[in-house]
PDB file of C-alpha atoms in Angstrom:
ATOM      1  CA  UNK A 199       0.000   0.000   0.000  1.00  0.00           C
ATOM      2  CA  UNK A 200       1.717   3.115  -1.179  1.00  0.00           C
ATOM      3  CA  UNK A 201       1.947   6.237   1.504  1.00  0.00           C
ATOM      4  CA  UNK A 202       0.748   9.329   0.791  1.00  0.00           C
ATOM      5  CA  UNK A 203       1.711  11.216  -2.537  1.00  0.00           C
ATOM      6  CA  UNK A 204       2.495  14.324  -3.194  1.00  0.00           C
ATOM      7  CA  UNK A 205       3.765  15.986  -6.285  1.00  0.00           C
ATOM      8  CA  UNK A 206       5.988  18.480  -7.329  1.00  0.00           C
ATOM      9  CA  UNK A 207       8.502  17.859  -3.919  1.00  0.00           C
ATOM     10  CA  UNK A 208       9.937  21.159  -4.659  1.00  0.00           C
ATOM     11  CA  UNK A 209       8.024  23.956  -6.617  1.00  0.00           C
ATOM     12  CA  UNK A 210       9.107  27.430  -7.538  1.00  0.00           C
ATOM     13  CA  UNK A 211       7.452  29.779  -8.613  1.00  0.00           C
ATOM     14  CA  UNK A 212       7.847  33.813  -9.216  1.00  0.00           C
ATOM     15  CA  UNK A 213       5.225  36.461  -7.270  1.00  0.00           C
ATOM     16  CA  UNK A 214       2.380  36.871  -9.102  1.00  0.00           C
ATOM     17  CA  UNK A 215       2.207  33.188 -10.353  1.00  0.00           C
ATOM     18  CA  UNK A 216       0.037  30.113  -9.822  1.00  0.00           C
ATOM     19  CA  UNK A 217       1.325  27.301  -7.593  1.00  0.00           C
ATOM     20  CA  UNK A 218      -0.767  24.274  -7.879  1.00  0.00           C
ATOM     21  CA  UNK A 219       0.215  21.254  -4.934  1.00  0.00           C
ATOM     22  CA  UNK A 220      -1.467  17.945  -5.688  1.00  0.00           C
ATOM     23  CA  UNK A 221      -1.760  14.898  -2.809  1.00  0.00           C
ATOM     24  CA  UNK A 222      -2.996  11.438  -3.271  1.00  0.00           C
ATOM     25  CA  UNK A 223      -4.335   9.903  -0.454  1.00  0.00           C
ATOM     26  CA  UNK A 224      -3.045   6.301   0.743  1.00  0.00           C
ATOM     27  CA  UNK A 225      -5.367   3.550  -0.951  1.00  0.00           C
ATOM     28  CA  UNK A 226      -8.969   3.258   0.812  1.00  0.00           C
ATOM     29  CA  UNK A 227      -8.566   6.486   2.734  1.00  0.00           C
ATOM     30  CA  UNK A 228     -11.169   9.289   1.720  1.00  0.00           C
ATOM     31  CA  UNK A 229     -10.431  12.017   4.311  1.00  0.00           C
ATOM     32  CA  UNK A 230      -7.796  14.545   3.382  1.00  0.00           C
ATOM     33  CA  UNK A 231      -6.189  17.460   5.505  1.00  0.00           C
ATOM     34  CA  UNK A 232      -3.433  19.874   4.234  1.00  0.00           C
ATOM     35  CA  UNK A 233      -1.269  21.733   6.414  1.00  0.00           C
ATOM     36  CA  UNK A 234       1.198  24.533   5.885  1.00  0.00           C
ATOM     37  CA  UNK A 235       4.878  24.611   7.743  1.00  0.00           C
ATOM     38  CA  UNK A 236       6.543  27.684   7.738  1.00  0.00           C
ATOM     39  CA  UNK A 237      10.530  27.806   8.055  1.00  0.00           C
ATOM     40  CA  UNK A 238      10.901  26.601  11.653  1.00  0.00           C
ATOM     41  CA  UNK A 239       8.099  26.485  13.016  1.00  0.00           C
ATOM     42  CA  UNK A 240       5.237  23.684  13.262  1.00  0.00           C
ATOM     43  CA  UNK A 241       2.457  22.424  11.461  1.00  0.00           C
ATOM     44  CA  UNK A 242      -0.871  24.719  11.065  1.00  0.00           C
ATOM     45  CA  UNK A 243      -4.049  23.163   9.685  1.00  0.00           C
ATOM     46  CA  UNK A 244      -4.959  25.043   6.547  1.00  0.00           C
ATOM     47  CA  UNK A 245      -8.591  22.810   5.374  1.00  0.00           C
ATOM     48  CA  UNK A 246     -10.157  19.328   5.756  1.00  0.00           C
ATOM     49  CA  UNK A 247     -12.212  17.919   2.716  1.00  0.00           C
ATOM     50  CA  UNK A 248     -13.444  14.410   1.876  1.00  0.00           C
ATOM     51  CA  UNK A 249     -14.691  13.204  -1.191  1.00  0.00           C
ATOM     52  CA  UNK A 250     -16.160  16.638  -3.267  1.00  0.00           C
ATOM     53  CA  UNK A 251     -16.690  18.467  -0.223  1.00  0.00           C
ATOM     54  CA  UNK A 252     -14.757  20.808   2.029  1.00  0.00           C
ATOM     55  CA  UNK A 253     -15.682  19.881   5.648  1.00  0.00           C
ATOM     56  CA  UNK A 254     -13.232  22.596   7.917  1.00  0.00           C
ATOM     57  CA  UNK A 255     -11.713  25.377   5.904  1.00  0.00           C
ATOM     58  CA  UNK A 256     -10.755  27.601   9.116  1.00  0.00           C
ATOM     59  CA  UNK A 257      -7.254  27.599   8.589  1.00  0.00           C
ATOM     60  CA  UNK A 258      -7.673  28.576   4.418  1.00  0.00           C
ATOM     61  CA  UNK A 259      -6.426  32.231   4.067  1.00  0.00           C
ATOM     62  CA  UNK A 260      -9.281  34.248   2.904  1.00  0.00           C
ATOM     63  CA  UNK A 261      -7.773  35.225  -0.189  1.00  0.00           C
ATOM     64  CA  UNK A 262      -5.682  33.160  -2.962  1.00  0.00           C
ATOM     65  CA  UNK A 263      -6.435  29.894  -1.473  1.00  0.00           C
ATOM     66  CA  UNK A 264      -8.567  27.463  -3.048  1.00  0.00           C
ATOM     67  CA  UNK A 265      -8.600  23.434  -2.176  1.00  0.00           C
ATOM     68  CA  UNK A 266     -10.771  21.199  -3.730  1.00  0.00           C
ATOM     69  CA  UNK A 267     -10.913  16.892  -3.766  1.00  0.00           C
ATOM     70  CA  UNK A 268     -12.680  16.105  -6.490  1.00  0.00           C
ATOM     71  CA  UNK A 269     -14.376  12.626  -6.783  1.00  0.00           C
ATOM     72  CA  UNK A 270     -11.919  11.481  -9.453  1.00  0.00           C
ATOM     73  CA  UNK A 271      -7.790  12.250  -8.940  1.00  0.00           C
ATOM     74  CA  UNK A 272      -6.151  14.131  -6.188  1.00  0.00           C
ATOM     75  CA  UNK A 273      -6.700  16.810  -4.024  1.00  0.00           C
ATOM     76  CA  UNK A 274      -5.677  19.835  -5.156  1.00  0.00           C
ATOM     77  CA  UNK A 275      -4.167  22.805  -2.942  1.00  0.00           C
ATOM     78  CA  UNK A 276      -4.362  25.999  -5.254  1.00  0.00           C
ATOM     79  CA  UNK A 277      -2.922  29.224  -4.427  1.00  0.00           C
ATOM     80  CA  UNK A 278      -3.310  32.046  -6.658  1.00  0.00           C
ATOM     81  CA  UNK A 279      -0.888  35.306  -7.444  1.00  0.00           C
ATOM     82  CA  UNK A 280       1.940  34.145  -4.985  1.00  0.00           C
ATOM     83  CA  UNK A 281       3.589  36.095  -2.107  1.00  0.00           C
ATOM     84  CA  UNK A 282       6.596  35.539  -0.900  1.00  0.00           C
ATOM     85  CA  UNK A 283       5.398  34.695   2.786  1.00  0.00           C
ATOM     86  CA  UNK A 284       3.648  31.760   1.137  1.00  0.00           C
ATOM     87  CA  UNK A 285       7.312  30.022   0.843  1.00  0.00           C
ATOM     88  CA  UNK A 286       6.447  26.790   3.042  1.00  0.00           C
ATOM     89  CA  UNK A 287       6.767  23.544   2.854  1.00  0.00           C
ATOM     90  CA  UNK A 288       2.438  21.958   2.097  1.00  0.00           C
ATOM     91  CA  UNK A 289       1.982  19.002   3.932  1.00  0.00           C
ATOM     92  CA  UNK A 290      -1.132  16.986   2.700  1.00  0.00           C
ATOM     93  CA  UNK A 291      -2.242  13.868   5.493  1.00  0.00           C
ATOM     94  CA  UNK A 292      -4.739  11.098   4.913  1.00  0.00           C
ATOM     95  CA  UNK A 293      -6.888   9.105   6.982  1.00  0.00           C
ATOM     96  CA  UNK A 294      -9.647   6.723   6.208  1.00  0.00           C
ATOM     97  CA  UNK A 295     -12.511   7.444   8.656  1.00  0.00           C
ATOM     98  CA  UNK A 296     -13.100  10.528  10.838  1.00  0.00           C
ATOM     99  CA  UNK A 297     -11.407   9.445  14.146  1.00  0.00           C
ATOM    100  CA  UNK A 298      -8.668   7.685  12.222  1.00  0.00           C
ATOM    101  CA  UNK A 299      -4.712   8.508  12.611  1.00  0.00           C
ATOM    102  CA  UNK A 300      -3.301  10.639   9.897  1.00  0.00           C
ATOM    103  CA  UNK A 301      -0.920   9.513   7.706  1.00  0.00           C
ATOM    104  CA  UNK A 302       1.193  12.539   6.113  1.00  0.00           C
ATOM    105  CA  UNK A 303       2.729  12.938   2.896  1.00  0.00           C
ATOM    106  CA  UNK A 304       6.469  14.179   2.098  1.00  0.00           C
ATOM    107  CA  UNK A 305       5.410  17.597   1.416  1.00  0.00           C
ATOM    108  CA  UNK A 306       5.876  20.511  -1.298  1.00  0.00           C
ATOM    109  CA  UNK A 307       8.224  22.504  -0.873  1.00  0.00           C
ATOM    110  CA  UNK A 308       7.091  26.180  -2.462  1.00  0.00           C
ATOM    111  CA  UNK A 309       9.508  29.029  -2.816  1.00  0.00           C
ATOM    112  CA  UNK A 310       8.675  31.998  -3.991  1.00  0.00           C
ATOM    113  CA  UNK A 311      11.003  34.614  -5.507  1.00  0.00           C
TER     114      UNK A 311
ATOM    115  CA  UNK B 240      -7.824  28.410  22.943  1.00  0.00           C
ATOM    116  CA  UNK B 241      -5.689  26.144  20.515  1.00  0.00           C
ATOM    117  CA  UNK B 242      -2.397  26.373  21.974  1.00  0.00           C
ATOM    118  CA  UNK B 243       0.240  23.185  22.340  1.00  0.00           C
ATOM    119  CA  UNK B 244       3.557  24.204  23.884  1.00  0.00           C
ATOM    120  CA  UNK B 245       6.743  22.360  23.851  1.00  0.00           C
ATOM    121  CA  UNK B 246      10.579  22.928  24.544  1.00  0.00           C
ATOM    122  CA  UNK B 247      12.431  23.898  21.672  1.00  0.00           C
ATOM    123  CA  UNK B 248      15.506  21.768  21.795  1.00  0.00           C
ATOM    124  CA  UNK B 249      16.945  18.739  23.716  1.00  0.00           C
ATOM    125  CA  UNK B 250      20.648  17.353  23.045  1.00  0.00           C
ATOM    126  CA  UNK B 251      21.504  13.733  24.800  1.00  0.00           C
ATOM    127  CA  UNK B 252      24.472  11.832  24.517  1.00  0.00           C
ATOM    128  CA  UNK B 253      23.905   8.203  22.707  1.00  0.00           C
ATOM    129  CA  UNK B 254      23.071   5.279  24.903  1.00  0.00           C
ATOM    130  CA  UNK B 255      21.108   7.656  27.408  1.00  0.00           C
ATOM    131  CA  UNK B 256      17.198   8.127  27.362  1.00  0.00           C
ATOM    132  CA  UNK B 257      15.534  11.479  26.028  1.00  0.00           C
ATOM    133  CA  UNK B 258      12.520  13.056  27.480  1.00  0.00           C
ATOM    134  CA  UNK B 259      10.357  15.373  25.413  1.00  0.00           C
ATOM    135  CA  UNK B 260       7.984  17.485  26.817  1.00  0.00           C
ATOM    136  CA  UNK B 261       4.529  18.616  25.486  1.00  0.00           C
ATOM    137  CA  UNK B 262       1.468  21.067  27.221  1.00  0.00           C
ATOM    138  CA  UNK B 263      -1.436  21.078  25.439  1.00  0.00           C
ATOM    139  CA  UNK B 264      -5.084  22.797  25.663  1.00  0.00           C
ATOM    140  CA  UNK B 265      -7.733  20.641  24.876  1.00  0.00           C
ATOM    141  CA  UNK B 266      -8.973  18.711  27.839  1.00  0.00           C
ATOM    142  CA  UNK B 267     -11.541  16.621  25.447  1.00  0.00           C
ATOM    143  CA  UNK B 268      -8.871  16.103  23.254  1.00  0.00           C
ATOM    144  CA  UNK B 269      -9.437  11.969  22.590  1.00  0.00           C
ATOM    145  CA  UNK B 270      -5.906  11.268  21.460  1.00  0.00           C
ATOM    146  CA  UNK B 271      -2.674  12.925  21.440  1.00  0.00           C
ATOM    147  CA  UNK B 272       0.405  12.090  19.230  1.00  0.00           C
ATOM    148  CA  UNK B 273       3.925  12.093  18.325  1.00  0.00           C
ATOM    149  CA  UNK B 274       5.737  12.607  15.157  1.00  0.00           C
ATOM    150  CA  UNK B 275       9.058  12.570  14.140  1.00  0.00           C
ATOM    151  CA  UNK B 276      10.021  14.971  11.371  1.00  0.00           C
ATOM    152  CA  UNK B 277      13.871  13.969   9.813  1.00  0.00           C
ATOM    153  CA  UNK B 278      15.208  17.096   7.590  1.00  0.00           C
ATOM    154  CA  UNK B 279      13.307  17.334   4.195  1.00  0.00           C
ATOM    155  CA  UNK B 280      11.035  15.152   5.601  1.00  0.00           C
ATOM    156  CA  UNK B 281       7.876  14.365   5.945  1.00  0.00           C
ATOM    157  CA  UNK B 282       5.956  13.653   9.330  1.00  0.00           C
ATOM    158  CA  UNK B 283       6.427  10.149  10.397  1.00  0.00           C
ATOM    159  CA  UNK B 284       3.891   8.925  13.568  1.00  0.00           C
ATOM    160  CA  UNK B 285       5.554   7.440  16.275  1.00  0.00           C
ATOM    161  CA  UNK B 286       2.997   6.674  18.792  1.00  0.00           C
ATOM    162  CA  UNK B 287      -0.383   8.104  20.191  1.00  0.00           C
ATOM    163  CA  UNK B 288      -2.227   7.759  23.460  1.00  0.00           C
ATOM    164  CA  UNK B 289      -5.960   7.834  24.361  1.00  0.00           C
ATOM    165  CA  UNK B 290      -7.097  10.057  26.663  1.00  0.00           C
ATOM    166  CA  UNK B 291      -8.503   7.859  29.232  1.00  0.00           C
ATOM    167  CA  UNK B 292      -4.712   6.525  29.486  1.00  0.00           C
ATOM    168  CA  UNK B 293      -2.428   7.284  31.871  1.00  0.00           C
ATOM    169  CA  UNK B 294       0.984   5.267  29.868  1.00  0.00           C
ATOM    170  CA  UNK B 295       1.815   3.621  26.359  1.00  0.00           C
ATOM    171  CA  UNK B 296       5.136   1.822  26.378  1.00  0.00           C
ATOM    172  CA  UNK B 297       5.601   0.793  22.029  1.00  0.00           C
ATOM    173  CA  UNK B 298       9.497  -0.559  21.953  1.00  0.00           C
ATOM    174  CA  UNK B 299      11.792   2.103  22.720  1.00  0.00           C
ATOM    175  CA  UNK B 300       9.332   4.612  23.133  1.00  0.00           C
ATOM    176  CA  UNK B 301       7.289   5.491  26.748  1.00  0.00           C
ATOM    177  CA  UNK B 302       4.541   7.785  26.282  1.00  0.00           C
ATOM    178  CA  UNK B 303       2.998   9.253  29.632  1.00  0.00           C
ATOM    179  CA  UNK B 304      -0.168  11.684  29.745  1.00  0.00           C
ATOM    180  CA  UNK B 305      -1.104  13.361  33.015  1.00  0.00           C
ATOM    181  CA  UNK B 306      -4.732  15.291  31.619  1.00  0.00           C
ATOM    182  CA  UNK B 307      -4.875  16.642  35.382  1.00  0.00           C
ATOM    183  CA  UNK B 308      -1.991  18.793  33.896  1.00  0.00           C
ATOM    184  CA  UNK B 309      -2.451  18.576  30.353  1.00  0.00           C
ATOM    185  CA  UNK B 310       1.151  17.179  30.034  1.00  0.00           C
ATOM    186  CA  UNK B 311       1.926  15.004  27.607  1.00  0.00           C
ATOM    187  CA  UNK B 312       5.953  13.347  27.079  1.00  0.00           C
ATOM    188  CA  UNK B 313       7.726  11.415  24.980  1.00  0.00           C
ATOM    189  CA  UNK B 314      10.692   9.169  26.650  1.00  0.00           C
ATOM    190  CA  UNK B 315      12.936   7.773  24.598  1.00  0.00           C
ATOM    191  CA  UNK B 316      15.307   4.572  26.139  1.00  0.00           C
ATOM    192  CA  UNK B 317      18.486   3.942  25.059  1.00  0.00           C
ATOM    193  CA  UNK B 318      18.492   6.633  22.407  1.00  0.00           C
ATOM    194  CA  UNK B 319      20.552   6.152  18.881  1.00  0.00           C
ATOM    195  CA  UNK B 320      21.566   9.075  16.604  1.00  0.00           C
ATOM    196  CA  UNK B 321      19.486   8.344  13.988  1.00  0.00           C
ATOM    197  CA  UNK B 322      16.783   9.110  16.378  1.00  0.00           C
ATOM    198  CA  UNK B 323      17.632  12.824  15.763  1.00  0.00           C
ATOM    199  CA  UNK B 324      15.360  14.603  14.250  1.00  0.00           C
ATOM    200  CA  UNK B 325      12.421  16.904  14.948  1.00  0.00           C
ATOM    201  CA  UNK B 326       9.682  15.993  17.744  1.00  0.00           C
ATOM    202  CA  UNK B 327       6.156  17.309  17.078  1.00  0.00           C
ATOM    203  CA  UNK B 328       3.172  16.477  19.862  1.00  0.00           C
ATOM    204  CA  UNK B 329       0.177  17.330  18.307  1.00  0.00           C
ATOM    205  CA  UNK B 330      -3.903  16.903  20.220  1.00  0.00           C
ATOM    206  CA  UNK B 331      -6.937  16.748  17.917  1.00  0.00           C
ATOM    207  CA  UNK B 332      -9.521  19.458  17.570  1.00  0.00           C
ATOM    208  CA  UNK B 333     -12.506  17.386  16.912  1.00  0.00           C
ATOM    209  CA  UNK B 334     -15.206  20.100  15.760  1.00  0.00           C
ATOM    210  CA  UNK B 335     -15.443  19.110  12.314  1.00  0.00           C
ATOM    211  CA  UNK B 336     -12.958  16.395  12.079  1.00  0.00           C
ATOM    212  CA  UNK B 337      -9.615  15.549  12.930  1.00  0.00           C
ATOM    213  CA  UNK B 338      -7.582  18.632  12.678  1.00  0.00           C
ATOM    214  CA  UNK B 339      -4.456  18.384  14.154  1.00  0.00           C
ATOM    215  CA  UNK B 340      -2.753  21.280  16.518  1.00  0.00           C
ATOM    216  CA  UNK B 341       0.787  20.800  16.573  1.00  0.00           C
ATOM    217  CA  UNK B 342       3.617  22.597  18.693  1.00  0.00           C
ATOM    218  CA  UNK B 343       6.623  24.016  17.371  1.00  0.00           C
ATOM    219  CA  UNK B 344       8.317  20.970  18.030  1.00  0.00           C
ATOM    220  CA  UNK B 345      11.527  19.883  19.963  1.00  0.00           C
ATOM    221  CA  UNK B 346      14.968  19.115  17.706  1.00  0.00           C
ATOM    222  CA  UNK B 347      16.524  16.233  19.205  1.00  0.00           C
ATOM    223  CA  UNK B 348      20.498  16.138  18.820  1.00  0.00           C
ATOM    224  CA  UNK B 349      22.327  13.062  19.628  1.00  0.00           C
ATOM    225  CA  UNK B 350      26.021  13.110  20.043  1.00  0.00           C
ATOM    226  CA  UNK B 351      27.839  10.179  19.767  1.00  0.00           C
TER     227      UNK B 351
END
């Protein structure tokens, strides 16, 4: 059973560009959860969707940010006209029911210049 | 509020045991966790805990939760230095779902 994907690892783009993070959930799981980590610090929750449906988007910034898990393919983390404070690494976690352990991805690694 | 505090960094000699240390908020938090995060690296889980436990021993690892204090730690016996690496506790915020709070997290350095 493969982990968690996620694709590009390392993704640069310039300010004022698109930065599209995708994250395949491990096999049988249908929950999803992305997380940002800025440079030394820890993990902050950023949305939770399932299956065509965003359940918790508290920690989405207002602006730019766009997730979406569409019924076929991965879940998509979309941020729009980059900033240079949204250099982070995007962590995307699985799980396969509600109250089950998350499983996390390696991450995308987004600079901005 | 959602708030989970832990000590910044721990350094150990190999062979001797580590203790990581970990406040958190939530009272009805159900389960609380450990992950190790190597550089570049994902977040690996180590262990978790249930609330209504005091103690989860898993190998090399000791997990003890006192919810009296909201303290949560992480002992590590007879630690190697490939056990170095980032330590983040993290409690579950269960309004809508699991969402994770994590602390800042605690580097581990291991000198041999």
């Amino acid at each position: 059973n493969a982990g968690v994907m996620q694709n590009p690892r390392h993704l640069v783009r310039r300010r004022g560009q698109e930065a599209r993070l995708r994250c395949s959930p491990m096999k049988g799981h249908s929950h999803v959860y992305w997380y940002r980590q800025l440079p030394e610090e820890g993990l902050k929750f950023m949305v939770y969707l399932q299956k065509e449906n965003i359940i918790d988007e508290s920690g989405m910034p207002k602006e730019r940010f766009s997730a979406e898990f569409p019924k076929e393919g991965p879940s998509i983390l979309r941020i729009q006209q980059v900033v240079r404070g949204d250099s982070a690494a995007y962590f995307c976690a699985s799980s396969p029911q509600v109250t089950g352990e998350q499983y996390f991805g390696p991450g995308t690694r987004l600079t901005v210049t | 509020g959602e708030d989970v505090e832990q000590s910044l960094f721990l350094s150990v000699r190999e062979g001797d045991s580590s203790v990581i240390n970990c406040t958190y908020t939530d009272s009805s938090s159900t389960y609380l966790y450990w992950y190790k995060q190597e550089p570049g690296a994902g977040l690996q889980l180590l262990t978790y805990i249930f609330s209504n436990m005091d103690m989860k021993q898993d190998q090399r690892l000791t997990v003890l939760l006192n919810k009296k204090d909201k303290h949560l730690s992480l002992r590590i016996a007879d630690t190697q230095t490939g056990d170095s690496a980032i330590y983040f506790c993290a409690e579950i915020f269960m309004e809508y779902g699991n969402k994770l709070v994590f602390g800042a997290g605690t580097i581990l350095r291991v000198k041999s």
